[in-house]
Amino acid sequence: MMTDTVCRFCSSCCPVEAEVENNRLVGARRKSFLDPDKRLSCAKLAAAAEIVYSPQRLLKPLIKKEDGAGFREAEWDEALGLVAEKFQQHKKENGAQSIGWLRGMAADWGAPWDYPNRLMNSFGSPNTIGNGSICFVARDFAHSYVYGSMAFPEAKGAKCIIIWGKNDGNTALGAAEGIHWAKEHGAHLVVIDPVETALARKADTWLQIKPGHDGLLAMAMINEIIGNGLYDAEFVETYCQGFDELKQVAAKYPAEEVAEQIWLTPQQIRDLAHLYATTKPAAIVDGNGLDMHREVFDTTRAIAMLRALTGNLDKPGSDVLPQPVPARNIQLADRLPADAQPITSEFALFNTFSETWGNQVQGCVVDAILNEKPYPLKMVVVQSGNPLVTMADSSRTREAFSKLETLVVIDMFMTETAKLADVILPASSCFEKTQLNRSSIRNNPLFLQDAVIEPIGDSWPDWKIVFELGRRLGLAEEFPWQSAEEAIDYQLEPAGVSVADLRKNGKGLRIEELRYEKYRDQPFKTPSGKIELFSERLHAAGFPGVPFADGFGPSPISFASQSVEYPLLGVSGSRDIRFTNSQYRTIPSLLNGGAGAVVDIHPEDAMAQGFSEGDRIGIETPKGFIEMTARLSKTVRPGMVRLAWGWGDYDQKANLNSLTEDDIRGAVSGTSTSRSFMCRLRRM
Ligand SMILES: Nc1nc2c(c(=O)[nH]1)N[C@H]1C(S)=C(S)[C@@H](COP(=O)(O)OP(=O)(O)OC[C@H]3O[C@@H](n4cnc5c(=O)[nH]c(N)nc54)[C@H](O)[C@@H]3O)O[C@H]1N2
Ligand SMILES: Nc1nc2c(c(=O)[nH]1)N[C@H]1C(S)=C(S)[C@@H](COP(=O)(O)OP(=O)(O)OC[C@H]3O[C@@H](n4cnc5c(=O)[nH]c(N)nc54)[C@H](O)[C@@H]3O)O[C@H]1N2
Ligand code: SF4
Ligand SMILES: [Mo]
C-alpha cells in the first residue's frame, strides 16, 4: 500500500509516497514535478527501511545505573516519572529557569518545536533553545529585518540563478531539480562557493570566493548596481526606505578595493552585478555556507537588499515571499512572568524577531552551565540534537554537558550526547509519527507528515513524549490531547482545515491561492511597512542600520584568517547525500556507499608537505586536533583544505568541531565562525 507522507531524514522535508506491506515499511519515493525516471534519488530515502529497522535503534527508555557504569532498561512510567521528578527538584532548588530544553535541527522538522516550548513556558522556564544561530534562522532573521519574512527562491522559473553558499544537489533535492530544470531551459547559472561542487562544474560562472568574505562581495555588488544606475528605480522609490544611507555605506566597498581581499577580480564582481541586475527574473539561492560565519546577519541582509534593489522579489522566477498558513500559536509564551530573562537575553533582537522561532543561540547553554552566565543551568533536555559533535568547540561543550546535574536525551540512536545522559527516551522515526512540519506552516501548501507504520519497539513519537511529560508536570490542561491528530486539529483550527482534510490532499493542500507581488496590496511586515535598506530598529539598538556600516570583520583574532603558525584555511563541508550532520554512519549501506572522513588537499599543498593520497593526516587549530584521510583534489585551491563534515559521532578522532571556536560571536545573531578556520596539517 502507498501512503502520502513527508520524509524527515533531513531538513528538506520532501513529500514522499511510502510503501508499506503488512505494517512494514518497504521503501519510499520522492514526489516531484519531474517524471519518475528524471528525479534525483536520495541515498537516505533509499535506505529508509534500513534506518527505521536498524538494530542500533533505541527501543526502550534507558536510565543511567547508580554506579554510573552504563544504562539499564526501564519502562516509560519509571523513566518519565524520574524526568518529572528532576524537573520539580531543580525548580525547587534553583528555579524553573535552571532547566533548559535544547533542540537540534531534527526537532523543528522532525518534532514540532511548539510542543516543548508550550511545556517549558507553562512550567516557567524561558530556556527552550534552538540551534538557529548556526543553521538558517539567522538568515531568516536577516531577511525579516529587510522585507518582513524570509524569501524563498523560485529557481525553476528564473533566467539567472545565483547559488550562494548552498549545495542543493547534496542537501535539498527538490530545490536542485528546479535549478537543473532552469539551467536546461536557458537560465544563466552562477555559483559562489570556495569549493568546486558538482553545481559549480555545471555553472556558467563559478566564483571561488574566499570563505567567510561573502558580505564584502554583496556590498561591492550593491555599490556597482547603485553606481551604474542598474537598480529598479521605480520599485525602490515605491517600496524601499533608506536608499541614500545604503548608497553611502556601499560606496565604501568599491570592487577594486574589495576584490583582492575576497580572492576575486574587480571584473568578476562587476560582471556579476551587471548580470544579476539586468537578467530578469533572477533568484538568489542562499545557504548554510553563509550561515556559519559571525557576519551572517549583515551578509545575508546585504544579499536580501540585492533582491530589493533589483526588484527581484515576489515575482515568478525570483525570490518569493511566503504565504503562511494561519495556524494557532500554541506556545503559550504569555505564561512566563513578564520579566523572565532567557539565558540568550544578550541577543534580544534575535530572540524576538519571530513569534514562534524563540531563542536560538545554543552557545549560551554552554556559557550558562560552565560560567553560570547570566545564571546557572542545572538540567538540560536535548531533543533531536547531538551537541557534543555538532556544536562549535566540542571540548568546551563536552565539559559543560558533563557538569550538568541532570541530562535527558530524546533520540532514536545512542549518540555521543546520549552516552552522557541520566535518562534516554527513545523517539520514533518520521515514518512512525504524524505531525505538522514547520516548513509546511510557514508557506502554503500544507503537507501532513503521516505515520505509515506503528512505532518500532517501545519508542514513542516525540509529541507523545512531550504530552505525557507535561501531564506528569501537572499540565494536563495544557496537554489535553490524546493523539497527534487532536493537537494538530487544534493548531489548524484558524485555517479551517483538519488532519482529515490533509489526508485527503496528499499532494498538498492550499489554504490560500498562490499570489505574487503581494506588496501591491499588503505592507511589508517591517516596522515601516516598507523594505528597510536602513533599519531604524537596529540603529536604535546600537547596531549598524545598514549592513557593514562600521566596516567588515573578521577581526585579527578570528580563526577565519590564516596566520604564520596556521597557514591553511579549512572549510567544513560538503554535506553528503548519504548522511545528515552526525547521523546514519551506523547504517551499513550508507556508511559503505562512498568516501569516509576525508580531508581534501590541493595537490600543490600535498606535494609541498610530502603527503600522498590515503595518508593519515592530523589537522590542528588553536582549539584542537583531529585526524582524517588525505584525498588529493583540485576542488579546493592551494592554501585551502576541505574537511568532511559529521564524522564525530562515528569517530571522535574525526570530530570536526574539536577544531572550531565559539568564543567570538556576532553581536546580533550570536553566530561564531565555525564554517572556516585557520589550521595546519601533519602526517601521522
Ligand atoms: N544530505 C544532507 N542533507 C542535508 C544536511 C546534511 O547534513 N546532509 N543537513 C541539513 C541542514 S541542517 C542544513 S542547514 C542544510 C545545509 O545545506 P546547504 O545550505 O546546501 O549547506 P552546505 O552543503 O553545508 O554548504 C553549502 C556550500 O557552501 C559552501 N561554503 C562553505 N563556506 C562558504 C563561504 O564562506 N562562502 C560561500 N559562498 N560558500 C561557502 C560549501 O563549500 C558548500 O558547497 O542541509 C540540510 N540537508
Ligand atoms: N563544523 C560544523 N558544525 C556544524 C555544521 C557544519 O556544517 N559544520 N552544521 C551545523 C548545522 S547547519 C546544524 S543544523 C547542526 C545540526 O546539529 P544537530 O541537530 O545536533 O545534528 P544531527 O547530527 O542532525 O542530530 C540530530 C539528532 O536527532 C536525532 N533524531 C533524528 N530524527 C529524530 C526525531 O524525529 N526525534 C528525535 N527525538 N530525534 C531525532 C538523530 O538521531 C540525531 O542524533 O550542526 C551544526 N554544526
Ligand atoms: S532529501 Fe532525502 S533525506 Fe532529505 S527529506 Fe528529501 S528524501 Fe528525505
Ligand atoms: Mo542546519
mmCIF file with all atom_site columns, N, CA, C and O and ligand atoms in Angstrom, residues 6-16 30 41-45 170-174 431 577 580 584, ligand 3:
data_model
loop_
_atom_site.group_PDB
_atom_site.id
_atom_site.type_symbol
_atom_site.label_atom_id
_atom_site.label_alt_id
_atom_site.label_comp_id
_atom_site.label_asym_id
_atom_site.label_entity_id
_atom_site.label_seq_id
_atom_site.pdbx_PDB_ins_code
_atom_site.Cartn_x
_atom_site.Cartn_y
_atom_site.Cartn_z
_atom_site.occupancy
_atom_site.B_iso_or_equiv
_atom_site.pdbx_formal_charge
_atom_site.auth_seq_id
_atom_site.auth_comp_id
_atom_site.auth_asym_id
_atom_site.auth_atom_id
_atom_site.pdbx_PDB_model_num
ATOM   1   N  N   . VAL A 1 6   ? 5.669  12.750 4.588  1.00 0.00 ? 6   VAL A N   1
ATOM   2   C  CA  . VAL A 1 6   ? 6.808  13.638 4.384  1.00 0.00 ? 6   VAL A CA  1
ATOM   3   C  C   . VAL A 1 6   ? 8.030  12.949 4.981  1.00 0.00 ? 6   VAL A C   1
ATOM   4   O  O   . VAL A 1 6   ? 7.978  12.468 6.110  1.00 0.00 ? 6   VAL A O   1
ATOM   5   N  N   . CYS A 1 7   ? 9.113  12.884 4.222  1.00 0.00 ? 7   CYS A N   1
ATOM   6   C  CA  . CYS A 1 7   ? 10.355 12.330 4.760  1.00 0.00 ? 7   CYS A CA  1
ATOM   7   C  C   . CYS A 1 7   ? 11.014 13.412 5.600  1.00 0.00 ? 7   CYS A C   1
ATOM   8   O  O   . CYS A 1 7   ? 11.028 14.577 5.233  1.00 0.00 ? 7   CYS A O   1
ATOM   9   N  N   . ARG A 1 8   ? 11.577 13.027 6.717  1.00 0.00 ? 8   ARG A N   1
ATOM   10  C  CA  . ARG A 1 8   ? 12.218 14.000 7.570  1.00 0.00 ? 8   ARG A CA  1
ATOM   11  C  C   . ARG A 1 8   ? 13.605 13.523 8.002  1.00 0.00 ? 8   ARG A C   1
ATOM   12  O  O   . ARG A 1 8   ? 14.046 13.823 9.077  1.00 0.00 ? 8   ARG A O   1
ATOM   13  N  N   . PHE A 1 9   ? 14.235 12.719 7.100  1.00 0.00 ? 9   PHE A N   1
ATOM   14  C  CA  . PHE A 1 9   ? 15.604 12.289 7.429  1.00 0.00 ? 9   PHE A CA  1
ATOM   15  C  C   . PHE A 1 9   ? 16.580 13.449 7.295  1.00 0.00 ? 9   PHE A C   1
ATOM   16  O  O   . PHE A 1 9   ? 17.710 13.380 7.752  1.00 0.00 ? 9   PHE A O   1
ATOM   17  N  N   . CYS A 1 10  ? 16.172 14.504 6.585  1.00 0.00 ? 10  CYS A N   1
ATOM   18  C  CA  . CYS A 1 10  ? 16.959 15.740 6.638  1.00 0.00 ? 10  CYS A CA  1
ATOM   19  C  C   . CYS A 1 10  ? 15.962 16.892 6.631  1.00 0.00 ? 10  CYS A C   1
ATOM   20  O  O   . CYS A 1 10  ? 14.757 16.677 6.594  1.00 0.00 ? 10  CYS A O   1
ATOM   21  N  N   . SER A 1 11  ? 16.456 18.124 6.624  1.00 0.00 ? 11  SER A N   1
ATOM   22  C  CA  . SER A 1 11  ? 15.543 19.261 6.772  1.00 0.00 ? 11  SER A CA  1
ATOM   23  C  C   . SER A 1 11  ? 14.793 19.601 5.491  1.00 0.00 ? 11  SER A C   1
ATOM   24  O  O   . SER A 1 11  ? 13.965 20.513 5.490  1.00 0.00 ? 11  SER A O   1
ATOM   25  N  N   . SER A 1 12  ? 15.040 18.891 4.393  1.00 0.00 ? 12  SER A N   1
ATOM   26  C  CA  . SER A 1 12  ? 14.343 19.216 3.143  1.00 0.00 ? 12  SER A CA  1
ATOM   27  C  C   . SER A 1 12  ? 12.846 18.922 3.211  1.00 0.00 ? 12  SER A C   1
ATOM   28  O  O   . SER A 1 12  ? 12.075 19.489 2.451  1.00 0.00 ? 12  SER A O   1
ATOM   29  N  N   . CYS A 1 13  ? 12.454 18.008 4.096  1.00 0.00 ? 13  CYS A N   1
ATOM   30  C  CA  . CYS A 1 13  ? 11.025 17.681 4.248  1.00 0.00 ? 13  CYS A CA  1
ATOM   31  C  C   . CYS A 1 13  ? 10.382 17.343 2.895  1.00 0.00 ? 13  CYS A C   1
ATOM   32  O  O   . CYS A 1 13  ? 9.366  17.938 2.525  1.00 0.00 ? 13  CYS A O   1
ATOM   33  N  N   . CYS A 1 14  ? 10.960 16.408 2.157  1.00 0.00 ? 14  CYS A N   1
ATOM   34  C  CA  . CYS A 1 14  ? 10.393 16.047 0.844  1.00 0.00 ? 14  CYS A CA  1
ATOM   35  C  C   . CYS A 1 14  ? 9.067  15.320 1.011  1.00 0.00 ? 14  CYS A C   1
ATOM   36  O  O   . CYS A 1 14  ? 8.983  14.347 1.767  1.00 0.00 ? 14  CYS A O   1
ATOM   37  N  N   . PRO A 1 15  ? 8.027  15.746 0.281  1.00 0.00 ? 15  PRO A N   1
ATOM   38  C  CA  . PRO A 1 15  ? 6.825  14.936 0.216  1.00 0.00 ? 15  PRO A CA  1
ATOM   39  C  C   . PRO A 1 15  ? 7.164  13.611 -0.478 1.00 0.00 ? 15  PRO A C   1
ATOM   40  O  O   . PRO A 1 15  ? 7.842  13.608 -1.506 1.00 0.00 ? 15  PRO A O   1
ATOM   41  N  N   . VAL A 1 16  ? 6.738  12.517 0.122  1.00 0.00 ? 16  VAL A N   1
ATOM   42  C  CA  . VAL A 1 16  ? 7.062  11.198 -0.441 1.00 0.00 ? 16  VAL A CA  1
ATOM   43  C  C   . VAL A 1 16  ? 5.817  10.304 -0.424 1.00 0.00 ? 16  VAL A C   1
ATOM   44  O  O   . VAL A 1 16  ? 4.831  10.604 0.254  1.00 0.00 ? 16  VAL A O   1
ATOM   45  N  N   . ARG A 1 30  ? 10.349 9.877  -3.568 1.00 0.00 ? 30  ARG A N   1
ATOM   46  C  CA  . ARG A 1 30  ? 10.105 11.318 -3.549 1.00 0.00 ? 30  ARG A CA  1
ATOM   47  C  C   . ARG A 1 30  ? 9.099  11.700 -4.613 1.00 0.00 ? 30  ARG A C   1
ATOM   48  O  O   . ARG A 1 30  ? 9.088  11.144 -5.700 1.00 0.00 ? 30  ARG A O   1
ATOM   49  N  N   . SER A 1 41  ? 17.732 10.951 -6.994 1.00 0.00 ? 41  SER A N   1
ATOM   50  C  CA  . SER A 1 41  ? 17.435 9.954  -5.970 1.00 0.00 ? 41  SER A CA  1
ATOM   51  C  C   . SER A 1 41  ? 18.230 10.264 -4.711 1.00 0.00 ? 41  SER A C   1
ATOM   52  O  O   . SER A 1 41  ? 19.337 10.795 -4.770 1.00 0.00 ? 41  SER A O   1
ATOM   53  N  N   . CYS A 1 42  ? 17.632 9.933  -3.594 1.00 0.00 ? 42  CYS A N   1
ATOM   54  C  CA  . CYS A 1 42  ? 18.235 10.234 -2.302 1.00 0.00 ? 42  CYS A CA  1
ATOM   55  C  C   . CYS A 1 42  ? 18.681 8.938  -1.640 1.00 0.00 ? 42  CYS A C   1
ATOM   56  O  O   . CYS A 1 42  ? 17.877 8.029  -1.416 1.00 0.00 ? 42  CYS A O   1
ATOM   57  N  N   . ALA A 1 43  ? 19.973 8.872  -1.318 1.00 0.00 ? 43  ALA A N   1
ATOM   58  C  CA  . ALA A 1 43  ? 20.525 7.654  -0.715 1.00 0.00 ? 43  ALA A CA  1
ATOM   59  C  C   . ALA A 1 43  ? 19.858 7.349  0.629  1.00 0.00 ? 43  ALA A C   1
ATOM   60  O  O   . ALA A 1 43  ? 19.601 6.186  0.954  1.00 0.00 ? 43  ALA A O   1
ATOM   61  N  N   . LYS A 1 44  ? 19.554 8.392  1.398  1.00 0.00 ? 44  LYS A N   1
ATOM   62  C  CA  . LYS A 1 44  ? 18.958 8.148  2.720  1.00 0.00 ? 44  LYS A CA  1
ATOM   63  C  C   . LYS A 1 44  ? 17.554 7.577  2.570  1.00 0.00 ? 44  LYS A C   1
ATOM   64  O  O   . LYS A 1 44  ? 17.149 6.682  3.291  1.00 0.00 ? 44  LYS A O   1
ATOM   65  N  N   . LEU A 1 45  ? 16.818 8.121  1.623  1.00 0.00 ? 45  LEU A N   1
ATOM   66  C  CA  . LEU A 1 45  ? 15.454 7.621  1.430  1.00 0.00 ? 45  LEU A CA  1
ATOM   67  C  C   . LEU A 1 45  ? 15.499 6.188  0.910  1.00 0.00 ? 45  LEU A C   1
ATOM   68  O  O   . LEU A 1 45  ? 14.703 5.346  1.323  1.00 0.00 ? 45  LEU A O   1
ATOM   69  N  N   . ASN A 1 170 ? 23.358 18.079 -2.946 1.00 0.00 ? 170 ASN A N   1
ATOM   70  C  CA  . ASN A 1 170 ? 23.644 17.174 -1.831 1.00 0.00 ? 170 ASN A CA  1
ATOM   71  C  C   . ASN A 1 170 ? 22.686 17.369 -0.657 1.00 0.00 ? 170 ASN A C   1
ATOM   72  O  O   . ASN A 1 170 ? 22.637 16.534 0.227  1.00 0.00 ? 170 ASN A O   1
ATOM   73  N  N   . THR A 1 171 ? 21.993 18.501 -0.629 1.00 0.00 ? 171 THR A N   1
ATOM   74  C  CA  . THR A 1 171 ? 21.269 18.820 0.603  1.00 0.00 ? 171 THR A CA  1
ATOM   75  C  C   . THR A 1 171 ? 19.769 19.045 0.445  1.00 0.00 ? 171 THR A C   1
ATOM   76  O  O   . THR A 1 171 ? 19.042 18.964 1.428  1.00 0.00 ? 171 THR A O   1
ATOM   77  N  N   . ALA A 1 172 ? 19.297 19.352 -0.738 1.00 0.00 ? 172 ALA A N   1
ATOM   78  C  CA  . ALA A 1 172 ? 17.857 19.628 -0.919 1.00 0.00 ? 172 ALA A CA  1
ATOM   79  C  C   . ALA A 1 172 ? 17.484 19.277 -2.364 1.00 0.00 ? 172 ALA A C   1
ATOM   80  O  O   . ALA A 1 172 ? 17.613 20.089 -3.267 1.00 0.00 ? 172 ALA A O   1
ATOM   81  N  N   . LEU A 1 173 ? 17.054 18.040 -2.528 1.00 0.00 ? 173 LEU A N   1
ATOM   82  C  CA  . LEU A 1 173 ? 16.925 17.524 -3.897 1.00 0.00 ? 173 LEU A CA  1
ATOM   83  C  C   . LEU A 1 173 ? 15.807 18.191 -4.699 1.00 0.00 ? 173 LEU A C   1
ATOM   84  O  O   . LEU A 1 173 ? 15.948 18.408 -5.907 1.00 0.00 ? 173 LEU A O   1
ATOM   85  N  N   . GLY A 1 174 ? 14.712 18.511 -4.036 1.00 0.00 ? 174 GLY A N   1
ATOM   86  C  CA  . GLY A 1 174 ? 13.616 19.166 -4.758 1.00 0.00 ? 174 GLY A CA  1
ATOM   87  C  C   . GLY A 1 174 ? 14.089 20.492 -5.340 1.00 0.00 ? 174 GLY A C   1
ATOM   88  O  O   . GLY A 1 174 ? 13.827 20.827 -6.499 1.00 0.00 ? 174 GLY A O   1
ATOM   89  N  N   . PHE A 1 431 ? 8.714  8.085  9.952  1.00 0.00 ? 431 PHE A N   1
ATOM   90  C  CA  . PHE A 1 431 ? 7.684  7.242  9.317  1.00 0.00 ? 431 PHE A CA  1
ATOM   91  C  C   . PHE A 1 431 ? 6.729  6.620  10.339 1.00 0.00 ? 431 PHE A C   1
ATOM   92  O  O   . PHE A 1 431 ? 5.767  5.971  9.994  1.00 0.00 ? 431 PHE A O   1
ATOM   93  N  N   . ILE A 1 577 ? 25.070 13.370 0.557  1.00 0.00 ? 577 ILE A N   1
ATOM   94  C  CA  . ILE A 1 577 ? 23.662 12.973 0.422  1.00 0.00 ? 577 ILE A CA  1
ATOM   95  C  C   . ILE A 1 577 ? 23.348 11.731 1.270  1.00 0.00 ? 577 ILE A C   1
ATOM   96  O  O   . ILE A 1 577 ? 22.212 11.496 1.661  1.00 0.00 ? 577 ILE A O   1
ATOM   97  N  N   . THR A 1 580 ? 23.001 12.964 7.334  1.00 0.00 ? 580 THR A N   1
ATOM   98  C  CA  . THR A 1 580 ? 22.540 14.276 7.795  1.00 0.00 ? 580 THR A CA  1
ATOM   99  C  C   . THR A 1 580 ? 23.352 14.624 9.043  1.00 0.00 ? 580 THR A C   1
ATOM   100 O  O   . THR A 1 580 ? 23.250 13.914 10.050 1.00 0.00 ? 580 THR A O   1
ATOM   101 N  N   . TYR A 1 584 ? 23.505 8.607  10.777 1.00 0.00 ? 584 TYR A N   1
ATOM   102 C  CA  . TYR A 1 584 ? 23.424 7.494  9.797  1.00 0.00 ? 584 TYR A CA  1
ATOM   103 C  C   . TYR A 1 584 ? 24.724 6.772  9.492  1.00 0.00 ? 584 TYR A C   1
ATOM   104 O  O   . TYR A 1 584 ? 24.764 5.962  8.575  1.00 0.00 ? 584 TYR A O   1
HETATM 105 S  S1  . SF4 B 2 .   ? 16.498 14.925 0.664  1.00 0.00 ? 3   SF4 B S1  1
HETATM 106 FE FE1 . SF4 B 2 .   ? 16.309 12.722 1.099  1.00 0.00 ? 3   SF4 B FE1 1
HETATM 107 S  S2  . SF4 B 2 .   ? 16.544 12.529 3.329  1.00 0.00 ? 3   SF4 B S2  1
HETATM 108 FE FE2 . SF4 B 2 .   ? 16.124 14.706 2.899  1.00 0.00 ? 3   SF4 B FE2 1
HETATM 109 S  S3  . SF4 B 2 .   ? 13.894 14.863 3.175  1.00 0.00 ? 3   SF4 B S3  1
HETATM 110 FE FE3 . SF4 B 2 .   ? 14.302 14.518 0.968  1.00 0.00 ? 3   SF4 B FE3 1
HETATM 111 S  S4  . SF4 B 2 .   ? 14.130 12.297 0.691  1.00 0.00 ? 3   SF4 B S4  1
HETATM 112 FE FE4 . SF4 B 2 .   ? 14.358 12.666 2.900  1.00 0.00 ? 3   SF4 B FE4 1
#
